[in-house]
Amino acid sequence: MKIGVHPNNLHLRLARLWPGAFVDLQPIFVSYAEGRDTAALLESGDIDLGGTGSTPPIEADMRGLGVEYIAASAPRPANGAIFVRSDSPIGSVAELKDRRISLVDGSFHTYLLARSLEGEGMSLPDVERVESGARDSLAHLLEGRVDAWVAMSPRLEKALERDDVRLIVRCGAAIPNRSLFWTLERNGLSAAEIRAVVSELSRIGNEIAADPRTAARLLASGDRGGSGDRGGTDIDAWEKVVRSRDFTVFPIDDEIIAEQQEEADTLLRHGHFAKPIVLKRPEMTK
């Protein structure tokens, strides 16, 4: 099985390095740059399975690719936040109107921003979204090139220790922020393979939780395939990241699909999507 690994999915990054991971599935770990590339790699057959935030699989379904959800993590409320400069006049999300916001657009950043704005009676068109890509947008924020920054781990934890930036909203106040593990129906994973994937993700997650220091050491040393952290995060910082999240993994169920449907509907309201979509419930996929 060809398993995609990108820097921002720590579960699969660690799985690549974890002893015996996916051994019964004869894994080939394929490195790539970021979660938004997952759909294209699944479509081309370069990978059979990927892990991302909640938004990329919805984007793929909007393209008619036929997403098949396999598993989901527990909510990760600490893994995303919106920051402004500490000397900024912006005191809350309500004051982001007409401001420039740096984010990885089309990732969970977009959903976090949309839900945060919606809570204040605004929508995505009320702000200017500035694509950050793989760049660390902290410098852009401090230099005044953007007014706010949507950050995620491990840069988020570093930002929380600084006195020149200020947090205005955390993920848990707006969205569940799960990791989703998914494929495309056309790739034809069997029910047995899907059960094996869920079992391995769960086993690895439990072992990570039981030994966060080893997980941190693996992340700090860098992924052999080039998926290491581009920010040079050290072991102690990575351990804080690992300890801050729940690595529990569940099989896909109706609750997760309902969350995904709510996100799809929200992004439609905000104009991010041009048409509605009805996501398939688990029993409708196989």
Short mmCIF file of C-alpha atoms in Angstrom, two decimals:
data_model
loop_
_atom_site.label_atom_id
_atom_site.label_comp_id
_atom_site.label_asym_id
_atom_site.label_seq_id
_atom_site.Cartn_x
_atom_site.Cartn_y
_atom_site.Cartn_z
CA MET A 1 0.00 0.00 0.00
CA LYS A 2 1.30 3.44 -0.97
CA ILE A 3 0.78 5.76 2.00
CA GLY A 4 1.17 9.49 1.50
CA VAL A 5 3.15 11.49 4.05
CA HIS A 6 3.31 15.28 4.20
CA PRO A 7 4.80 17.51 6.93
CA ASN A 8 1.57 18.60 8.57
CA ASN A 9 0.10 15.16 9.28
CA LEU A 10 2.09 14.11 12.33
CA HIS A 11 0.29 10.79 12.66
CA LEU A 12 1.52 9.53 9.29
CA ARG A 13 4.91 11.21 9.67
CA LEU A 14 5.40 9.21 12.82
CA ALA A 15 3.93 6.07 11.29
CA ARG A 16 6.64 6.20 8.65
CA LEU A 17 9.25 6.00 11.39
CA TRP A 18 7.41 3.87 13.93
CA PRO A 19 8.61 0.26 14.32
CA GLY A 20 6.47 -2.23 12.44
CA ALA A 21 3.95 0.30 11.17
CA PHE A 22 1.53 -1.13 8.56
CA VAL A 23 3.84 -4.12 8.09
CA ASP A 24 1.00 -6.44 7.00
CA LEU A 25 0.09 -4.01 4.22
CA GLN A 26 3.64 -3.92 2.80
CA PRO A 27 3.76 -0.12 3.03
CA ILE A 28 5.52 2.21 0.65
CA PHE A 29 5.64 5.68 2.20
CA VAL A 30 5.47 8.48 -0.36
CA SER A 31 6.57 11.97 0.69
CA TYR A 32 4.95 15.08 -0.71
CA ALA A 33 4.85 18.77 0.07
CA GLU A 34 1.46 19.53 1.64
CA GLY A 35 -2.01 18.22 2.35
CA ARG A 36 -3.66 20.06 -0.52
CA ASP A 37 -1.72 17.80 -2.92
CA THR A 38 -3.37 14.67 -1.53
CA ALA A 39 -6.33 14.50 -3.92
CA ALA A 40 -4.15 14.82 -7.03
CA LEU A 41 -1.83 12.06 -5.82
CA LEU A 42 -4.75 9.77 -5.03
CA GLU A 43 -6.28 10.54 -8.42
CA SER A 44 -3.05 9.69 -10.24
CA GLY A 45 -2.51 6.50 -8.24
CA ASP A 46 0.76 7.75 -6.75
CA ILE A 47 -0.68 7.07 -3.30
CA ASP A 48 -3.49 4.82 -2.04
CA LEU A 49 -4.12 6.60 1.26
CA GLY A 50 -3.55 10.07 2.68
CA GLY A 51 -4.16 12.04 5.84
CA THR A 52 -5.16 15.70 5.96
CA GLY A 53 -7.30 18.16 7.80
CA SER A 54 -11.01 18.27 7.17
CA THR A 55 -11.08 20.54 4.12
CA PRO A 56 -9.01 18.77 1.38
CA PRO A 57 -11.34 15.74 1.10
CA ILE A 58 -14.33 18.05 0.72
CA GLU A 59 -12.44 19.95 -1.99
CA ALA A 60 -11.82 16.60 -3.71
CA ASP A 61 -15.49 15.63 -3.52
CA MET A 62 -16.40 19.01 -4.99
CA ARG A 63 -14.24 18.03 -7.97
CA GLY A 64 -16.23 14.82 -8.34
CA LEU A 65 -13.38 12.52 -7.31
CA GLY A 66 -15.48 10.23 -5.08
CA VAL A 67 -13.84 10.43 -1.66
CA GLU A 68 -13.92 7.41 0.63
CA TYR A 69 -13.31 8.28 4.27
CA ILE A 70 -11.46 5.64 6.25
CA ALA A 71 -10.74 7.02 9.73
CA ALA A 72 -10.67 10.18 11.80
CA SER A 73 -8.66 11.43 14.73
CA ALA A 74 -10.14 12.80 17.91
CA PRO A 75 -10.74 16.58 17.79
CA ARG A 76 -7.54 18.61 17.99
CA PRO A 77 -8.66 21.93 19.47
CA ALA A 78 -5.13 23.12 20.20
CA ASN A 79 -3.71 22.67 16.70
CA GLY A 80 -4.79 25.93 15.07
CA ALA A 81 -5.19 29.58 16.01
CA ILE A 82 -5.37 33.11 14.65
CA PHE A 83 -2.73 35.60 15.77
CA VAL A 84 -2.21 39.35 15.40
CA ARG A 85 0.76 41.48 16.40
CA SER A 86 0.82 42.37 20.07
CA ASP A 87 0.71 46.08 19.17
CA SER A 88 -2.14 45.62 16.67
CA PRO A 89 -5.35 47.60 17.16
CA ILE A 90 -7.22 44.40 16.32
CA GLY A 91 -8.63 43.11 19.58
CA SER A 92 -10.90 40.34 18.34
CA VAL A 93 -12.21 38.51 15.28
CA ALA A 94 -14.90 41.18 15.01
CA GLU A 95 -12.19 43.65 13.98
CA LEU A 96 -10.76 41.56 11.12
CA LYS A 97 -13.10 43.10 8.54
CA ASP A 98 -11.18 44.28 5.44
CA ARG A 99 -7.90 42.98 6.93
CA ARG A 100 -5.27 40.83 5.23
CA ILE A 101 -5.18 37.30 6.68
CA SER A 102 -2.33 34.88 5.95
CA LEU A 103 -3.39 31.24 5.72
CA VAL A 104 -3.04 27.99 3.79
CA ASP A 105 -6.21 28.47 1.77
CA GLY A 106 -8.17 25.30 1.04
CA SER A 107 -6.93 23.68 4.25
CA PHE A 108 -8.63 23.65 7.64
CA HIS A 109 -7.36 27.23 7.96
CA THR A 110 -10.13 28.33 5.60
CA TYR A 111 -12.80 26.63 7.70
CA LEU A 112 -11.39 28.02 10.96
CA LEU A 113 -11.42 31.51 9.50
CA ALA A 114 -14.94 31.11 8.06
CA ARG A 115 -16.46 29.86 11.31
CA SER A 116 -14.66 32.50 13.34
CA LEU A 117 -15.92 35.27 11.06
CA GLU A 118 -19.42 33.80 10.96
CA GLY A 119 -19.61 34.04 14.73
CA GLU A 120 -19.26 37.80 14.33
CA GLY A 121 -21.77 38.16 11.51
CA MET A 122 -19.12 38.26 8.78
CA SER A 123 -18.03 35.94 5.97
CA LEU A 124 -14.89 35.14 4.00
CA PRO A 125 -15.42 37.93 1.43
CA ASP A 126 -15.19 40.43 4.31
CA VAL A 127 -11.44 39.79 4.60
CA GLU A 128 -8.56 39.46 2.15
CA ARG A 129 -7.10 35.96 2.19
CA VAL A 130 -3.35 35.88 1.55
CA GLU A 131 -1.93 32.49 0.58
CA SER A 132 1.04 31.56 2.76
CA GLY A 133 1.91 28.18 1.22
CA ALA A 134 4.82 26.56 3.04
CA ARG A 135 6.24 29.88 4.20
CA ASP A 136 6.36 30.79 7.87
CA SER A 137 4.07 33.81 7.90
CA LEU A 138 5.21 35.02 11.30
CA ALA A 139 7.75 37.34 9.63
CA HIS A 140 5.04 38.73 7.33
CA LEU A 141 2.83 39.41 10.34
CA LEU A 142 5.58 41.14 12.30
CA GLU A 143 6.59 43.22 9.29
CA GLY A 144 3.02 44.37 8.76
CA ARG A 145 2.56 42.72 5.37
CA VAL A 146 -0.50 40.94 6.78
CA ASP A 147 -2.76 41.88 9.67
CA ALA A 148 -3.43 38.40 11.03
CA TRP A 149 -2.01 34.90 10.67
CA VAL A 150 -3.70 31.49 10.85
CA ALA A 151 -1.06 29.24 12.44
CA MET A 152 -0.79 25.52 13.17
CA SER A 153 1.61 23.20 14.96
CA PRO A 154 4.53 23.33 15.47
CA ARG A 155 4.76 27.04 14.61
CA LEU A 156 1.71 27.74 16.75
CA GLU A 157 3.43 26.51 19.93
CA LYS A 158 6.44 28.69 19.19
CA ALA A 159 4.19 31.70 18.61
CA LEU A 160 2.46 31.18 21.97
CA GLU A 161 5.81 31.70 23.70
CA ARG A 162 6.43 35.07 22.02
CA ASP A 163 5.48 38.48 23.39
CA ASP A 164 5.29 40.23 20.00
CA VAL A 165 2.18 38.35 18.81
CA ARG A 166 -1.23 37.88 20.43
CA LEU A 167 -3.77 35.09 20.05
CA ILE A 168 -7.36 36.12 19.25
CA VAL A 169 -9.04 32.74 18.62
CA ARG A 170 -8.17 29.06 19.08
CA CYS A 171 -9.45 26.17 16.95
CA GLY A 172 -11.47 24.58 19.72
CA ALA A 173 -13.68 27.64 19.96
CA ALA A 174 -14.73 27.31 16.31
CA ILE A 175 -14.16 23.87 14.70
CA PRO A 176 -13.41 20.24 15.74
CA ASN A 177 -10.17 20.21 13.71
CA ARG A 178 -9.74 16.49 13.20
CA SER A 179 -7.29 14.66 10.97
CA LEU A 180 -9.09 12.65 8.30
CA PHE A 181 -7.59 9.58 6.64
CA TRP A 182 -9.07 8.95 3.23
CA THR A 183 -8.77 7.53 -0.26
CA LEU A 184 -10.82 7.62 -3.47
CA GLU A 185 -13.44 5.01 -4.28
CA ARG A 186 -11.70 4.34 -7.61
CA ASN A 187 -8.62 3.08 -5.75
CA GLY A 188 -10.64 0.08 -4.59
CA LEU A 189 -9.32 -0.55 -1.10
CA SER A 190 -10.96 -3.68 0.25
CA ALA A 191 -12.93 -3.79 3.48
CA ALA A 192 -10.12 -5.88 5.01
CA GLU A 193 -7.51 -3.30 3.99
CA ILE A 194 -9.59 -0.49 5.46
CA ARG A 195 -9.98 -2.37 8.75
CA ALA A 196 -6.22 -2.95 8.81
CA VAL A 197 -5.51 0.74 8.21
CA VAL A 198 -7.82 1.79 11.05
CA SER A 199 -6.28 -0.80 13.37
CA GLU A 200 -2.73 0.34 12.61
CA LEU A 201 -3.52 4.04 12.93
CA SER A 202 -5.12 3.30 16.29
CA ARG A 203 -2.21 1.15 17.49
CA ILE A 204 0.38 3.71 16.48
CA GLY A 205 -1.64 6.51 18.05
CA ASN A 206 -1.82 4.64 21.35
CA GLU A 207 1.92 4.00 21.32
CA ILE A 208 2.67 7.65 20.52
CA ALA A 209 0.54 8.71 23.48
CA ALA A 210 2.34 6.23 25.73
CA ASP A 211 5.79 7.43 24.66
CA PRO A 212 5.65 11.08 23.55
CA ARG A 213 9.38 11.57 24.09
CA THR A 214 10.26 8.95 21.48
CA ALA A 215 7.73 10.51 19.10
CA ALA A 216 9.28 13.93 19.67
CA ARG A 217 12.77 12.55 19.04
CA LEU A 218 11.66 11.03 15.73
CA LEU A 219 10.03 14.28 14.62
CA ALA A 220 13.03 16.38 15.62
CA SER A 221 15.47 14.11 13.80
CA GLY A 222 13.53 14.58 10.59
CA ASP A 223 11.73 12.18 8.31
CA ARG A 224 14.07 10.14 6.09
CA GLY A 225 11.92 10.89 3.06
CA GLY A 226 12.18 14.65 3.33
CA SER A 227 8.98 15.33 5.26
CA GLY A 228 10.77 16.78 8.28
CA ASP A 229 9.74 20.00 9.94
CA ARG A 230 10.95 22.97 7.98
CA GLY A 231 11.07 25.07 11.12
CA GLY A 232 13.90 23.20 12.86
CA THR A 233 11.80 22.34 15.92
CA ASP A 234 13.74 20.74 18.77
CA ILE A 235 12.82 17.68 20.82
CA ASP A 236 11.37 19.60 23.78
CA ALA A 237 9.18 21.72 21.51
CA TRP A 238 8.00 18.64 19.62
CA GLU A 239 7.17 16.91 22.88
CA LYS A 240 4.85 19.79 23.78
CA VAL A 241 3.17 19.40 20.40
CA VAL A 242 2.74 15.64 20.82
CA ARG A 243 1.42 15.95 24.36
CA SER A 244 -1.04 18.67 23.31
CA ARG A 245 -3.02 16.44 20.97
CA ASP A 246 -5.09 13.31 21.17
CA PHE A 247 -3.74 10.64 18.79
CA THR A 248 -6.81 8.45 19.19
CA VAL A 249 -8.22 7.29 15.83
CA PHE A 250 -11.76 6.08 15.09
CA PRO A 251 -13.37 4.37 12.11
CA ILE A 252 -15.51 6.74 10.09
CA ASP A 253 -19.08 7.03 11.35
CA ASP A 254 -22.16 9.17 10.73
CA GLU A 255 -21.02 11.79 13.26
CA ILE A 256 -17.81 12.47 11.35
CA ILE A 257 -19.64 12.65 8.02
CA ALA A 258 -22.13 15.07 9.60
CA GLU A 259 -19.22 17.28 10.68
CA GLN A 260 -17.82 17.19 7.17
CA GLN A 261 -21.25 18.02 5.75
CA GLU A 262 -21.52 20.99 8.09
CA GLU A 263 -18.15 22.23 6.87
CA ALA A 264 -19.15 21.82 3.22
CA ASP A 265 -22.37 23.72 3.86
CA THR A 266 -20.53 26.46 5.75
CA LEU A 267 -17.97 27.00 3.00
CA LEU A 268 -20.80 27.09 0.46
CA ARG A 269 -22.49 29.88 2.46
CA HIS A 270 -19.21 31.78 2.45
CA GLY A 271 -18.81 31.47 -1.31
CA HIS A 272 -15.72 29.27 -1.08
CA PHE A 273 -17.63 26.53 -2.89
CA ALA A 274 -19.81 27.27 -5.90
CA LYS A 275 -22.27 24.39 -5.51
CA PRO A 276 -23.73 22.23 -2.74
CA ILE A 277 -22.72 18.64 -2.17
CA VAL A 278 -24.20 15.77 -0.17
CA LEU A 279 -21.49 13.61 1.38
CA LYS A 280 -21.91 9.85 1.46
CA ARG A 281 -22.55 8.15 4.78
CA PRO A 282 -20.22 5.21 5.61
CA GLU A 283 -22.82 2.56 4.72
CA MET A 284 -23.21 4.19 1.32
CA THR A 285 -19.55 3.76 0.36
CA LYS A 286 -19.09 -0.04 0.39
#
